[in-house]
Amino acid sequence: MKIRTIHALLIMVTSMAIMVSCEKKQPVIPGYVIEGIADSTYNGQKIYLIDHNRLGNKKIDSVLIDSNKFVFKGIADTIRYAGVFIEDGAYVPLILDTGRIIINLKDGIASNTPLNDALTDYNKKTGELYKERENIYTELKNKIKDKDKFKAEFDSIFIKVWTPKYMDLMENTFDANTNNVIGSVVLDEMSMWMRTGQIDTAVAKLSKDIASLEMVKKIVGTNDALKKTAEGQKFSDFTIVQPDGTKVSLSDYAGKGKCILVDFWASWCGPCRGETPNMKEIYKKYKGDKFEIVGVAVWDKPEDTQKAIVEDKVEWPQIINAQEIPTKMYGVRGIPHIILIGPDGTILARDLRGDYMKSRVARELDKKN
């Protein structure tokens, strides 16, 4: 009897131990709660949660703003760079982290977790630097009436004073966050100011899981494209279907014995259209059997491109509706981006603007006359 009782107790204890063991092995699913405060004017509007780490900034969720508040809840299986936004309205970047995240739409702040507090602090400091640059611009604009002197003075301060401070902020923040998502966020911004070799060095500092993020992979892909289309490399060809159904390739112009100035632009881009007078001046001087300009309209609606061509009275050939095809191929992240290609198809110079563009084209063509 005692033996049976002891045996029964052993079975019971063993069963309980197994149950406890099973309970302990069940994974704890991390969750996030985003609690937001919004202005009353946004009540009834939909606010979206988007994932910046996925290509295309994929929408994760959406809720309605009610009584000046909104709440998102979900599973934080992976810590990622995200944001909340209202169509044609407010936007706040955040780190989608485990725990309770508080959003203030009016102030553009995400807080209440260590990573979000750190991101907000970084964004605040960059905002202060951009405000400082704006103040310098305004002060000099009011002080110096001569356009050339104003530009020379502003460029000098921008290059020698402002840019080093901005780079120091980015580099210090990056070095302190190579093992978390903030490192990838800062690298994305920092890569716009770095050479290809510097980007390689920075990526090598990232932890393995951060380096595997889509955002970082995109940076690496863009950097690889820049290397393939750097000065001294042969141009990379692309073919675009035009609105009338015909196909046009860059090779229809480049590599055929002429110097080609290739202008990546869009109708909505003010600085792009601001370069048109400079290119008209170059075109008037050099157009002929040794030189041509080719406009490549990217990230734009064909009808808007065509309207801008008429408005600006642009005479040179255009490749319309190119969208992201050439910008991905050439690692272009911002426009205008103007490239000079030599008669044999070799890329001679990139990122040309204004007076430097004029002098670079002159240097190449005048020596051949």
Coordinates of C-alpha atoms in Angstrom, one line a residue:
M1 CA 0.0 0.0 0.0
K2 CA 2.8 2.4 1.0
I3 CA 4.7 1.5 -2.2
R4 CA 1.6 2.3 -4.3
T5 CA 1.1 5.6 -2.5
I6 CA 4.7 6.6 -2.9
H7 CA 4.6 5.6 -6.6
A8 CA 1.4 7.6 -7.1
L9 CA 3.0 10.6 -5.4
L10 CA 6.1 10.3 -7.6
I11 CA 4.0 10.3 -10.7
M12 CA 2.1 13.3 -9.5
V13 CA 5.3 15.3 -8.7
T14 CA 6.8 14.3 -12.0
S15 CA 3.7 15.4 -13.9
M16 CA 3.7 18.7 -12.1
A17 CA 7.4 19.2 -12.8
I18 CA 6.8 18.5 -16.4
M19 CA 3.9 21.0 -16.5
V20 CA 6.1 23.6 -14.8
S21 CA 8.9 22.9 -17.2
C22 CA 6.6 23.2 -20.2
E23 CA 5.2 26.5 -18.9
K24 CA 8.8 27.9 -18.5
K25 CA 9.7 26.9 -22.1
Q26 CA 6.7 28.8 -23.6
P27 CA 8.2 31.9 -25.3
V28 CA 7.2 35.2 -23.9
I29 CA 5.9 37.3 -26.9
P30 CA 7.2 40.8 -26.7
G31 CA 4.6 43.5 -27.3
Y32 CA 4.5 47.2 -27.9
V33 CA 1.9 49.9 -27.0
I34 CA 2.1 53.2 -28.7
E35 CA 0.0 55.9 -27.0
G36 CA -0.3 59.1 -28.9
I37 CA -1.6 62.6 -28.1
A38 CA -2.9 64.6 -31.1
D39 CA -4.4 68.0 -31.7
S40 CA -8.2 68.1 -31.9
T41 CA -8.1 69.0 -35.6
Y42 CA -7.0 65.5 -36.3
N43 CA -9.9 63.8 -34.6
G44 CA -11.6 61.3 -37.0
Q45 CA -8.6 61.1 -39.2
K46 CA -6.6 57.9 -39.8
I47 CA -3.0 57.7 -38.6
Y48 CA -0.6 55.1 -39.9
L49 CA 2.2 53.1 -38.4
I50 CA 4.9 52.4 -41.0
D51 CA 8.1 50.3 -41.0
H52 CA 11.1 52.2 -42.5
N53 CA 13.3 49.1 -42.4
R54 CA 11.2 47.5 -45.1
L55 CA 11.8 48.7 -48.6
G56 CA 9.0 51.0 -49.6
N57 CA 8.2 52.1 -46.0
K58 CA 5.5 49.4 -45.6
K59 CA 2.4 50.3 -43.6
I60 CA 2.0 48.1 -40.5
D61 CA -1.2 49.3 -39.0
S62 CA -3.7 52.1 -38.9
V63 CA -6.2 53.5 -36.3
L64 CA -8.5 56.4 -36.0
I65 CA -7.7 59.4 -33.8
D66 CA -10.5 59.9 -31.3
S67 CA -10.7 62.4 -28.4
N68 CA -7.2 63.7 -29.3
K69 CA -5.7 60.2 -28.7
F70 CA -4.7 57.1 -30.6
V71 CA -3.3 53.8 -29.6
F72 CA -1.4 51.1 -31.5
K73 CA -0.8 47.6 -30.1
G74 CA 1.2 44.8 -31.6
I75 CA 4.0 42.3 -31.4
A76 CA 7.6 43.6 -31.4
D77 CA 9.2 40.5 -32.7
T78 CA 12.0 42.7 -34.1
I79 CA 13.1 46.1 -33.0
R80 CA 12.9 48.4 -36.0
Y81 CA 12.9 52.0 -37.3
A82 CA 9.4 53.1 -37.8
G83 CA 7.1 56.2 -37.8
V84 CA 3.6 57.4 -37.4
F85 CA 2.0 59.8 -39.9
I86 CA -1.2 61.3 -41.1
E87 CA -1.8 61.8 -44.8
D88 CA -0.7 65.4 -45.6
G89 CA -0.1 66.0 -42.0
A90 CA 2.0 65.2 -39.0
Y91 CA 4.9 62.7 -38.9
V92 CA 6.9 61.4 -36.0
P93 CA 9.9 58.9 -36.3
L94 CA 10.3 56.2 -33.7
I95 CA 11.9 53.0 -32.7
L96 CA 9.3 50.2 -32.6
D97 CA 10.5 48.7 -29.4
T98 CA 9.0 46.5 -26.6
G99 CA 7.1 48.4 -24.0
R100 CA 5.1 51.6 -23.9
I101 CA 6.0 54.3 -26.3
I102 CA 4.5 57.8 -26.0
I103 CA 4.0 60.0 -29.0
N104 CA 3.4 63.7 -29.1
L105 CA 2.3 64.6 -32.6
K106 CA 2.5 68.4 -32.1
D107 CA 6.1 68.3 -30.9
G108 CA 7.1 65.4 -33.1
I109 CA 8.5 63.5 -30.2
A110 CA 8.6 59.7 -29.3
S111 CA 9.6 58.8 -25.8
N112 CA 9.4 56.5 -22.8
T113 CA 11.9 53.8 -24.0
P114 CA 15.7 54.2 -23.9
L115 CA 16.0 53.9 -27.7
N116 CA 13.2 56.4 -28.4
D117 CA 14.6 58.8 -25.9
A118 CA 18.0 58.5 -27.6
L119 CA 16.5 59.0 -31.1
T120 CA 14.6 62.0 -30.0
D121 CA 17.7 63.5 -28.5
Y122 CA 19.6 63.0 -31.7
N123 CA 16.8 64.5 -33.8
K124 CA 16.6 67.5 -31.5
K125 CA 20.3 68.1 -31.9
T126 CA 20.2 67.8 -35.7
G127 CA 17.2 70.1 -35.8
E128 CA 19.2 72.7 -33.8
L129 CA 22.0 72.5 -36.3
Y130 CA 19.7 72.9 -39.3
K131 CA 18.2 75.9 -37.6
E132 CA 21.7 77.3 -37.0
R133 CA 22.4 76.9 -40.7
E134 CA 19.1 78.6 -41.6
N135 CA 20.0 81.5 -39.3
I136 CA 23.5 81.9 -40.9
Y137 CA 21.9 81.9 -44.3
T138 CA 19.3 84.6 -43.4
E139 CA 21.9 86.8 -41.6
L140 CA 24.3 86.7 -44.5
K141 CA 21.5 87.3 -47.0
N142 CA 20.5 90.5 -45.2
K143 CA 24.1 91.6 -44.7
I144 CA 25.6 90.9 -48.1
K145 CA 23.7 92.2 -51.2
D146 CA 26.2 91.0 -53.8
K147 CA 25.1 87.5 -54.8
D148 CA 28.6 86.2 -55.6
K149 CA 30.0 87.5 -52.3
F150 CA 27.1 86.1 -50.4
K151 CA 27.4 82.7 -52.0
A152 CA 31.2 82.6 -51.3
E153 CA 30.8 83.6 -47.7
F154 CA 28.0 81.2 -47.0
D155 CA 29.8 78.3 -48.7
S156 CA 32.9 79.0 -46.7
I157 CA 31.0 78.9 -43.4
F158 CA 29.0 75.9 -44.5
I159 CA 32.1 73.9 -45.4
K160 CA 34.5 75.0 -42.7
V161 CA 32.2 75.5 -39.7
W162 CA 28.8 73.9 -40.0
T163 CA 29.6 70.7 -41.8
P164 CA 32.3 69.5 -39.4
K165 CA 29.9 70.0 -36.4
Y166 CA 27.2 68.1 -38.2
M167 CA 29.6 65.3 -39.1
D168 CA 30.8 65.1 -35.5
L169 CA 27.3 64.7 -34.3
M170 CA 26.5 61.9 -36.7
E171 CA 29.8 60.1 -36.3
N172 CA 29.6 60.2 -32.4
T173 CA 26.0 59.0 -32.4
F174 CA 26.7 56.3 -34.9
D175 CA 29.8 55.0 -32.9
A176 CA 27.7 54.8 -29.7
N177 CA 24.9 52.8 -31.4
T178 CA 26.5 50.3 -33.8
N179 CA 24.6 47.5 -32.0
N180 CA 21.1 48.9 -32.2
V181 CA 18.7 50.3 -34.8
I182 CA 19.7 54.0 -34.2
G183 CA 23.1 53.1 -35.8
S184 CA 21.3 52.2 -39.0
V185 CA 19.2 55.3 -38.9
V186 CA 22.2 57.6 -38.5
L187 CA 24.2 55.7 -41.1
D188 CA 21.4 56.2 -43.6
E189 CA 21.8 60.0 -43.1
M190 CA 25.6 59.9 -42.7
S191 CA 26.1 58.0 -46.0
M192 CA 24.8 61.0 -48.0
W193 CA 28.0 62.8 -46.8
M194 CA 30.5 60.0 -47.1
R195 CA 32.7 58.5 -49.8
T196 CA 32.2 54.8 -50.8
G197 CA 35.2 53.6 -48.8
Q198 CA 34.0 55.5 -45.7
I199 CA 30.6 53.8 -46.0
D200 CA 32.3 50.4 -46.2
T201 CA 34.2 51.1 -43.0
A202 CA 31.1 52.3 -41.2
V203 CA 29.0 49.2 -42.3
A204 CA 31.8 47.0 -41.0
K205 CA 31.4 48.5 -37.5
L206 CA 27.7 47.4 -37.3
S207 CA 26.7 44.3 -35.4
K208 CA 25.6 41.3 -37.5
D209 CA 21.8 41.7 -36.8
I210 CA 21.9 45.5 -37.5
A211 CA 23.9 44.9 -40.7
S212 CA 21.2 42.5 -41.9
L213 CA 18.4 45.1 -41.7
E214 CA 16.8 46.1 -45.1
M215 CA 17.7 49.7 -44.5
V216 CA 21.4 48.8 -44.2
K217 CA 21.2 46.4 -47.2
K218 CA 19.8 49.3 -49.2
I219 CA 22.7 51.6 -48.2
V220 CA 25.2 48.9 -49.2
G221 CA 23.4 48.4 -52.5
T222 CA 23.5 52.1 -53.2
N223 CA 27.2 52.2 -52.3
D224 CA 27.9 49.3 -54.7
A225 CA 26.1 51.2 -57.4
L226 CA 28.2 54.3 -56.8
K227 CA 31.4 52.2 -57.1
K228 CA 30.2 50.7 -60.4
T229 CA 29.4 54.1 -61.8
A230 CA 32.2 56.1 -60.3
E231 CA 34.4 58.5 -62.2
G232 CA 36.7 56.5 -64.5
Q233 CA 34.1 53.7 -65.0
K234 CA 32.2 53.1 -68.2
F235 CA 28.6 54.3 -68.1
S236 CA 25.8 51.8 -67.2
D237 CA 23.1 51.6 -69.8
F238 CA 19.4 51.6 -69.2
T239 CA 16.3 51.5 -71.5
I240 CA 13.0 53.3 -70.8
V241 CA 9.7 52.9 -72.5
Q242 CA 8.4 56.4 -73.4
P243 CA 4.8 57.6 -73.2
D244 CA 4.3 57.1 -76.9
G245 CA 5.5 53.4 -76.6
T246 CA 8.9 53.8 -78.1
K247 CA 12.1 52.8 -76.2
V248 CA 15.0 55.1 -75.5
S249 CA 18.4 54.1 -74.1
L250 CA 21.2 56.1 -72.6
S251 CA 23.4 54.3 -75.1
D252 CA 21.5 56.1 -77.9
Y253 CA 23.6 59.1 -76.9
A254 CA 26.5 58.1 -74.7
G255 CA 29.6 56.4 -76.0
K256 CA 29.1 57.6 -79.5
G257 CA 31.9 60.1 -79.8
K258 CA 30.3 63.0 -78.0
C259 CA 30.6 64.4 -74.5
I260 CA 27.2 63.9 -72.8
L261 CA 25.9 65.8 -69.9
V262 CA 23.3 63.6 -68.3
D263 CA 20.8 65.4 -66.0
F264 CA 18.7 63.4 -63.6
W265 CA 15.8 65.7 -62.7
A266 CA 12.1 66.0 -61.9
S267 CA 9.4 68.7 -62.5
W268 CA 8.7 69.1 -58.8
C269 CA 12.4 69.7 -57.9
G270 CA 13.1 73.4 -57.6
P271 CA 16.9 73.0 -57.5
C272 CA 16.7 70.8 -60.7
R273 CA 14.9 73.5 -62.6
G274 CA 17.2 76.1 -61.1
E275 CA 20.0 74.4 -63.1
T276 CA 18.2 74.8 -66.4
P277 CA 19.6 78.3 -67.1
N278 CA 23.1 77.0 -66.5
M279 CA 22.6 74.1 -68.9
K280 CA 21.1 76.4 -71.5
E281 CA 24.2 78.5 -71.3
I282 CA 26.4 75.4 -71.8
Y283 CA 24.1 74.1 -74.5
K284 CA 24.2 77.3 -76.5
K285 CA 28.0 77.4 -76.4
Y286 CA 28.9 73.7 -77.1
K287 CA 25.9 72.0 -78.8
G288 CA 27.1 70.2 -81.9
D289 CA 29.0 67.1 -83.1
K290 CA 31.1 67.1 -79.9
F291 CA 28.5 67.7 -77.2
E292 CA 24.9 66.9 -76.1
I293 CA 22.8 67.2 -73.1
V294 CA 20.3 64.4 -72.2
G295 CA 17.6 65.0 -69.5
V296 CA 16.5 61.9 -67.6
A297 CA 13.2 62.5 -65.7
V298 CA 13.0 60.4 -62.6
W299 CA 10.5 60.0 -59.7
D300 CA 8.0 62.0 -61.7
K301 CA 4.7 61.8 -63.6
P302 CA 5.2 61.9 -67.4
E303 CA 2.6 64.6 -67.9
D304 CA 4.3 66.8 -65.2
T305 CA 7.6 66.3 -66.9
Q306 CA 6.3 67.2 -70.3
K307 CA 4.6 70.3 -68.9
A308 CA 7.9 71.5 -67.2
I309 CA 9.8 70.9 -70.5
V310 CA 7.4 73.3 -72.3
E311 CA 7.4 75.8 -69.4
D312 CA 11.2 76.0 -69.2
K313 CA 11.7 75.8 -73.0
V314 CA 14.1 73.0 -72.8
E315 CA 15.6 72.1 -76.2
W316 CA 17.8 69.0 -75.5
P317 CA 16.6 65.4 -75.7
Q318 CA 14.7 63.9 -72.8
I319 CA 14.3 60.3 -71.5
I320 CA 10.9 60.5 -69.7
N321 CA 9.3 58.3 -67.1
A322 CA 12.6 56.7 -66.0
Q323 CA 11.4 56.6 -62.3
E324 CA 13.9 54.6 -60.1
I325 CA 15.6 52.5 -62.8
P326 CA 18.6 54.8 -63.5
T327 CA 18.8 56.3 -59.9
K328 CA 19.2 52.8 -58.5
M329 CA 21.7 51.9 -61.2
Y330 CA 23.8 55.1 -60.5
G331 CA 23.3 55.2 -56.7
V332 CA 21.5 58.5 -56.9
R333 CA 19.8 59.5 -53.7
G334 CA 19.0 63.1 -54.4
I335 CA 18.4 65.3 -57.4
P336 CA 19.5 67.2 -59.3
H337 CA 22.4 64.9 -60.1
I338 CA 24.3 65.7 -63.2
I339 CA 26.9 63.5 -64.8
L340 CA 29.5 64.2 -67.5
I341 CA 30.3 61.2 -69.8
G342 CA 33.2 61.3 -72.2
P343 CA 33.2 60.5 -75.9
D344 CA 34.2 56.9 -75.3
G345 CA 31.5 56.3 -72.6
T346 CA 33.8 56.9 -69.6
I347 CA 32.2 58.7 -66.7
L348 CA 34.3 61.9 -66.2
A349 CA 32.5 63.7 -63.4
R350 CA 29.5 63.3 -61.1
D351 CA 27.2 65.6 -59.1
L352 CA 27.9 68.7 -61.2
R353 CA 26.2 72.0 -60.4
G354 CA 26.3 75.7 -61.3
D355 CA 29.7 77.3 -62.1
Y356 CA 31.6 74.1 -61.4
M357 CA 29.5 72.3 -64.0
K358 CA 30.3 75.1 -66.5
S359 CA 34.0 75.0 -65.8
R360 CA 34.2 71.2 -65.9
V361 CA 32.4 71.0 -69.3
A362 CA 34.6 73.8 -70.6
R363 CA 37.8 72.0 -69.4
E364 CA 36.8 68.9 -71.3
L365 CA 35.6 70.5 -74.5
D366 CA 38.0 73.4 -74.9
K367 CA 41.0 71.2 -74.7
K368 CA 39.7 69.2 -77.7
N369 CA 39.4 72.3 -79.9

